[in-house]
Amino acid sequence: VSQLRKYVSDPSHVIESDDVQVRDDLTVETMPLRIEGREVKKLRNKEIASVKVVWGGPAGENAT
């Protein structure tokens, strides 16, 4: 049984290509806006720190 659903088209999901500046190496410049949270996960022998960052750029927060 598949849990995938069919995509419903929404014109608000379209990003204007004039707003996005893509470099020659196909990267886009983004800037960190704020830090949402910090977390330290403890394993047996080590601790792993993770930080959740909200990124901003020309396309907004919802761009992928």
mmCIF file of N, CA and C in Angstrom, residues 1-55:
data_model
loop_
_atom_site.group_PDB
_atom_site.id
_atom_site.type_symbol
_atom_site.label_atom_id
_atom_site.label_comp_id
_atom_site.label_asym_id
_atom_site.label_seq_id
_atom_site.Cartn_x
_atom_site.Cartn_y
_atom_site.Cartn_z
ATOM 1 N N VAL A 1 0.856 -1.170 0.000
ATOM 2 C CA VAL A 1 0.000 0.000 0.000
ATOM 3 C C VAL A 1 0.900 1.230 0.000
ATOM 4 N N SER A 2 0.727 2.061 -0.987
ATOM 5 C CA SER A 2 1.541 3.260 -1.111
ATOM 6 C C SER A 2 0.931 4.406 -0.316
ATOM 7 N N GLN A 3 1.793 5.166 0.352
ATOM 8 C CA GLN A 3 1.324 6.326 1.096
ATOM 9 C C GLN A 3 1.624 7.621 0.350
ATOM 10 N N LEU A 4 2.140 7.503 -0.864
ATOM 11 C CA LEU A 4 2.413 8.693 -1.660
ATOM 12 C C LEU A 4 1.109 9.262 -2.194
ATOM 13 N N ARG A 5 1.043 10.577 -2.243
ATOM 14 C CA ARG A 5 -0.157 11.226 -2.753
ATOM 15 C C ARG A 5 0.183 12.003 -4.008
ATOM 16 N N LYS A 6 -0.787 12.183 -4.849
ATOM 17 C CA LYS A 6 -0.603 12.933 -6.075
ATOM 18 C C LYS A 6 -0.457 14.415 -5.742
ATOM 19 N N TYR A 7 0.452 15.095 -6.437
ATOM 20 C CA TYR A 7 0.695 16.519 -6.206
ATOM 21 C C TYR A 7 -0.441 17.344 -6.789
ATOM 22 N N VAL A 8 -0.943 18.271 -6.001
ATOM 23 C CA VAL A 8 -1.982 19.189 -6.457
ATOM 24 C C VAL A 8 -1.292 20.491 -6.835
ATOM 25 N N SER A 9 -1.433 20.898 -8.077
ATOM 26 C CA SER A 9 -0.759 22.084 -8.582
ATOM 27 C C SER A 9 -1.229 23.337 -7.850
ATOM 28 N N ASP A 10 -0.255 24.196 -7.485
ATOM 29 C CA ASP A 10 -0.562 25.450 -6.808
ATOM 30 C C ASP A 10 0.335 26.532 -7.397
ATOM 31 N N PRO A 11 -0.218 27.573 -8.013
ATOM 32 C CA PRO A 11 0.596 28.625 -8.633
ATOM 33 C C PRO A 11 1.486 29.368 -7.642
ATOM 34 N N SER A 12 1.164 29.350 -6.355
ATOM 35 C CA SER A 12 2.005 30.052 -5.383
ATOM 36 C C SER A 12 3.322 29.322 -5.130
ATOM 37 N N HIS A 13 3.454 28.073 -5.585
ATOM 38 C CA HIS A 13 4.694 27.318 -5.408
ATOM 39 C C HIS A 13 5.741 27.665 -6.459
ATOM 40 N N VAL A 14 5.373 28.417 -7.479
ATOM 41 C CA VAL A 14 6.287 28.757 -8.568
ATOM 42 C C VAL A 14 7.148 29.939 -8.153
ATOM 43 N N ILE A 15 8.473 29.815 -8.340
ATOM 44 C CA ILE A 15 9.422 30.880 -8.019
ATOM 45 C C ILE A 15 9.873 31.519 -9.324
ATOM 46 N N GLU A 16 9.826 32.827 -9.374
ATOM 47 C CA GLU A 16 10.284 33.546 -10.563
ATOM 48 C C GLU A 16 11.788 33.354 -10.715
ATOM 49 N N SER A 17 12.241 33.025 -11.909
ATOM 50 C CA SER A 17 13.660 32.763 -12.137
ATOM 51 C C SER A 17 14.487 34.035 -12.129
ATOM 52 N N ASP A 18 13.867 35.199 -12.278
ATOM 53 C CA ASP A 18 14.621 36.452 -12.234
ATOM 54 C C ASP A 18 15.130 36.744 -10.828
ATOM 55 N N ASP A 19 14.451 36.229 -9.809
ATOM 56 C CA ASP A 19 14.831 36.489 -8.427
ATOM 57 C C ASP A 19 16.042 35.678 -7.986
ATOM 58 N N VAL A 20 16.311 34.556 -8.615
ATOM 59 C CA VAL A 20 17.371 33.646 -8.195
ATOM 60 C C VAL A 20 18.597 33.847 -9.079
ATOM 61 N N GLN A 21 19.735 34.129 -8.446
ATOM 62 C CA GLN A 21 20.998 34.290 -9.159
ATOM 63 C C GLN A 21 21.838 33.029 -8.950
ATOM 64 N N VAL A 22 22.011 32.238 -10.015
ATOM 65 C CA VAL A 22 22.766 30.990 -9.943
ATOM 66 C C VAL A 22 24.156 31.235 -10.510
ATOM 67 N N ARG A 23 25.173 30.791 -9.782
ATOM 68 C CA ARG A 23 26.561 30.955 -10.222
ATOM 69 C C ARG A 23 26.913 29.896 -11.267
ATOM 70 N N ASP A 24 28.125 30.003 -11.813
ATOM 71 C CA ASP A 24 28.581 29.049 -12.830
ATOM 72 C C ASP A 24 28.688 27.627 -12.283
ATOM 73 N N ASP A 25 29.011 27.485 -10.995
ATOM 74 C CA ASP A 25 29.119 26.148 -10.410
ATOM 75 C C ASP A 25 27.782 25.664 -9.832
ATOM 76 N N LEU A 26 26.674 26.294 -10.256
ATOM 77 C CA LEU A 26 25.298 25.923 -9.904
ATOM 78 C C LEU A 26 25.005 26.034 -8.408
ATOM 79 N N THR A 27 25.623 27.012 -7.729
ATOM 80 C CA THR A 27 25.324 27.269 -6.333
ATOM 81 C C THR A 27 24.582 28.593 -6.212
ATOM 82 N N VAL A 28 23.845 28.732 -5.129
ATOM 83 C CA VAL A 28 23.080 29.942 -4.861
ATOM 84 C C VAL A 28 23.534 30.493 -3.517
ATOM 85 N N GLU A 29 23.755 31.790 -3.440
ATOM 86 C CA GLU A 29 24.214 32.397 -2.199
ATOM 87 C C GLU A 29 23.050 32.549 -1.223
ATOM 88 N N THR A 30 23.233 32.044 -0.015
ATOM 89 C CA THR A 30 22.236 32.180 1.042
ATOM 90 C C THR A 30 22.920 32.686 2.298
ATOM 91 N N MET A 31 22.161 33.293 3.167
ATOM 92 C CA MET A 31 22.684 33.834 4.417
ATOM 93 C C MET A 31 21.900 33.223 5.579
ATOM 94 N N PRO A 32 22.571 32.894 6.685
ATOM 95 C CA PRO A 32 21.831 32.400 7.850
ATOM 96 C C PRO A 32 21.048 33.540 8.499
ATOM 97 N N LEU A 33 19.769 33.309 8.781
ATOM 98 C CA LEU A 33 18.935 34.335 9.399
ATOM 99 C C LEU A 33 18.978 34.256 10.921
ATOM 100 N N ARG A 34 18.774 33.046 11.451
ATOM 101 C CA ARG A 34 18.783 32.884 12.899
ATOM 102 C C ARG A 34 19.008 31.407 13.239
ATOM 103 N N ILE A 35 19.372 31.167 14.481
ATOM 104 C CA ILE A 35 19.552 29.805 14.978
ATOM 105 C C ILE A 35 18.270 29.405 15.694
ATOM 106 N N GLU A 36 17.641 28.332 15.220
ATOM 107 C CA GLU A 36 16.380 27.856 15.788
ATOM 108 C C GLU A 36 16.592 27.053 17.059
ATOM 109 N N GLY A 37 17.634 26.246 17.090
ATOM 110 C CA GLY A 37 17.838 25.417 18.273
ATOM 111 C C GLY A 37 19.171 24.698 18.238
ATOM 112 N N ARG A 38 19.576 24.228 19.399
ATOM 113 C CA ARG A 38 20.814 23.459 19.541
ATOM 114 C C ARG A 38 20.484 22.161 20.273
ATOM 115 N N GLU A 39 21.237 21.124 19.932
ATOM 116 C CA GLU A 39 20.997 19.828 20.554
ATOM 117 C C GLU A 39 22.312 19.063 20.600
ATOM 118 N N VAL A 40 22.539 18.350 21.682
ATOM 119 C CA VAL A 40 23.718 17.496 21.821
ATOM 120 C C VAL A 40 23.226 16.070 22.024
ATOM 121 N N LYS A 41 23.602 15.194 21.095
ATOM 122 C CA LYS A 41 23.235 13.784 21.206
ATOM 123 C C LYS A 41 24.426 13.027 21.780
ATOM 124 N N LYS A 42 24.172 12.214 22.784
ATOM 125 C CA LYS A 42 25.235 11.466 23.436
ATOM 126 C C LYS A 42 25.200 10.025 22.964
ATOM 127 N N LEU A 43 26.313 9.583 22.411
ATOM 128 C CA LEU A 43 26.493 8.187 22.052
ATOM 129 C C LEU A 43 27.297 7.523 23.165
ATOM 130 N N ARG A 44 27.766 6.338 22.928
ATOM 131 C CA ARG A 44 28.542 5.654 23.968
ATOM 132 C C ARG A 44 29.840 6.384 24.278
ATOM 133 N N ASN A 45 30.589 6.734 23.223
ATOM 134 C CA ASN A 45 31.928 7.278 23.427
ATOM 135 C C ASN A 45 32.050 8.753 23.099
ATOM 136 N N LYS A 46 31.053 9.347 22.475
ATOM 137 C CA LYS A 46 31.209 10.740 22.063
ATOM 138 C C LYS A 46 29.880 11.473 22.070
ATOM 139 N N GLU A 47 29.984 12.780 21.971
ATOM 140 C CA GLU A 47 28.814 13.644 21.905
ATOM 141 C C GLU A 47 28.798 14.341 20.552
ATOM 142 N N ILE A 48 27.630 14.428 19.940
ATOM 143 C CA ILE A 48 27.487 15.062 18.634
ATOM 144 C C ILE A 48 26.593 16.284 18.796
ATOM 145 N N ALA A 49 27.137 17.456 18.489
ATOM 146 C CA ALA A 49 26.373 18.701 18.588
ATOM 147 C C ALA A 49 25.731 19.000 17.243
ATOM 148 N N SER A 50 24.456 19.386 17.272
ATOM 149 C CA SER A 50 23.772 19.775 16.042
ATOM 150 C C SER A 50 23.070 21.108 16.275
ATOM 151 N N VAL A 51 23.021 21.908 15.204
ATOM 152 C CA VAL A 51 22.420 23.232 15.267
ATOM 153 C C VAL A 51 21.420 23.346 14.135
ATOM 154 N N LYS A 52 20.207 23.796 14.435
ATOM 155 C CA LYS A 52 19.187 24.018 13.416
ATOM 156 C C LYS A 52 19.216 25.497 13.042
ATOM 157 N N VAL A 53 19.482 25.778 11.754
ATOM 158 C CA VAL A 53 19.637 27.144 11.266
ATOM 159 C C VAL A 53 18.548 27.442 10.254
ATOM 160 N N VAL A 54 17.961 28.632 10.343
ATOM 161 C CA VAL A 54 16.997 29.098 9.345
ATOM 162 C C VAL A 54 17.783 29.910 8.327
ATOM 163 N N TRP A 55 17.740 29.460 7.065
ATOM 164 C CA TRP A 55 18.483 30.110 5.996
ATOM 165 C C TRP A 55 17.559 31.016 5.204
#
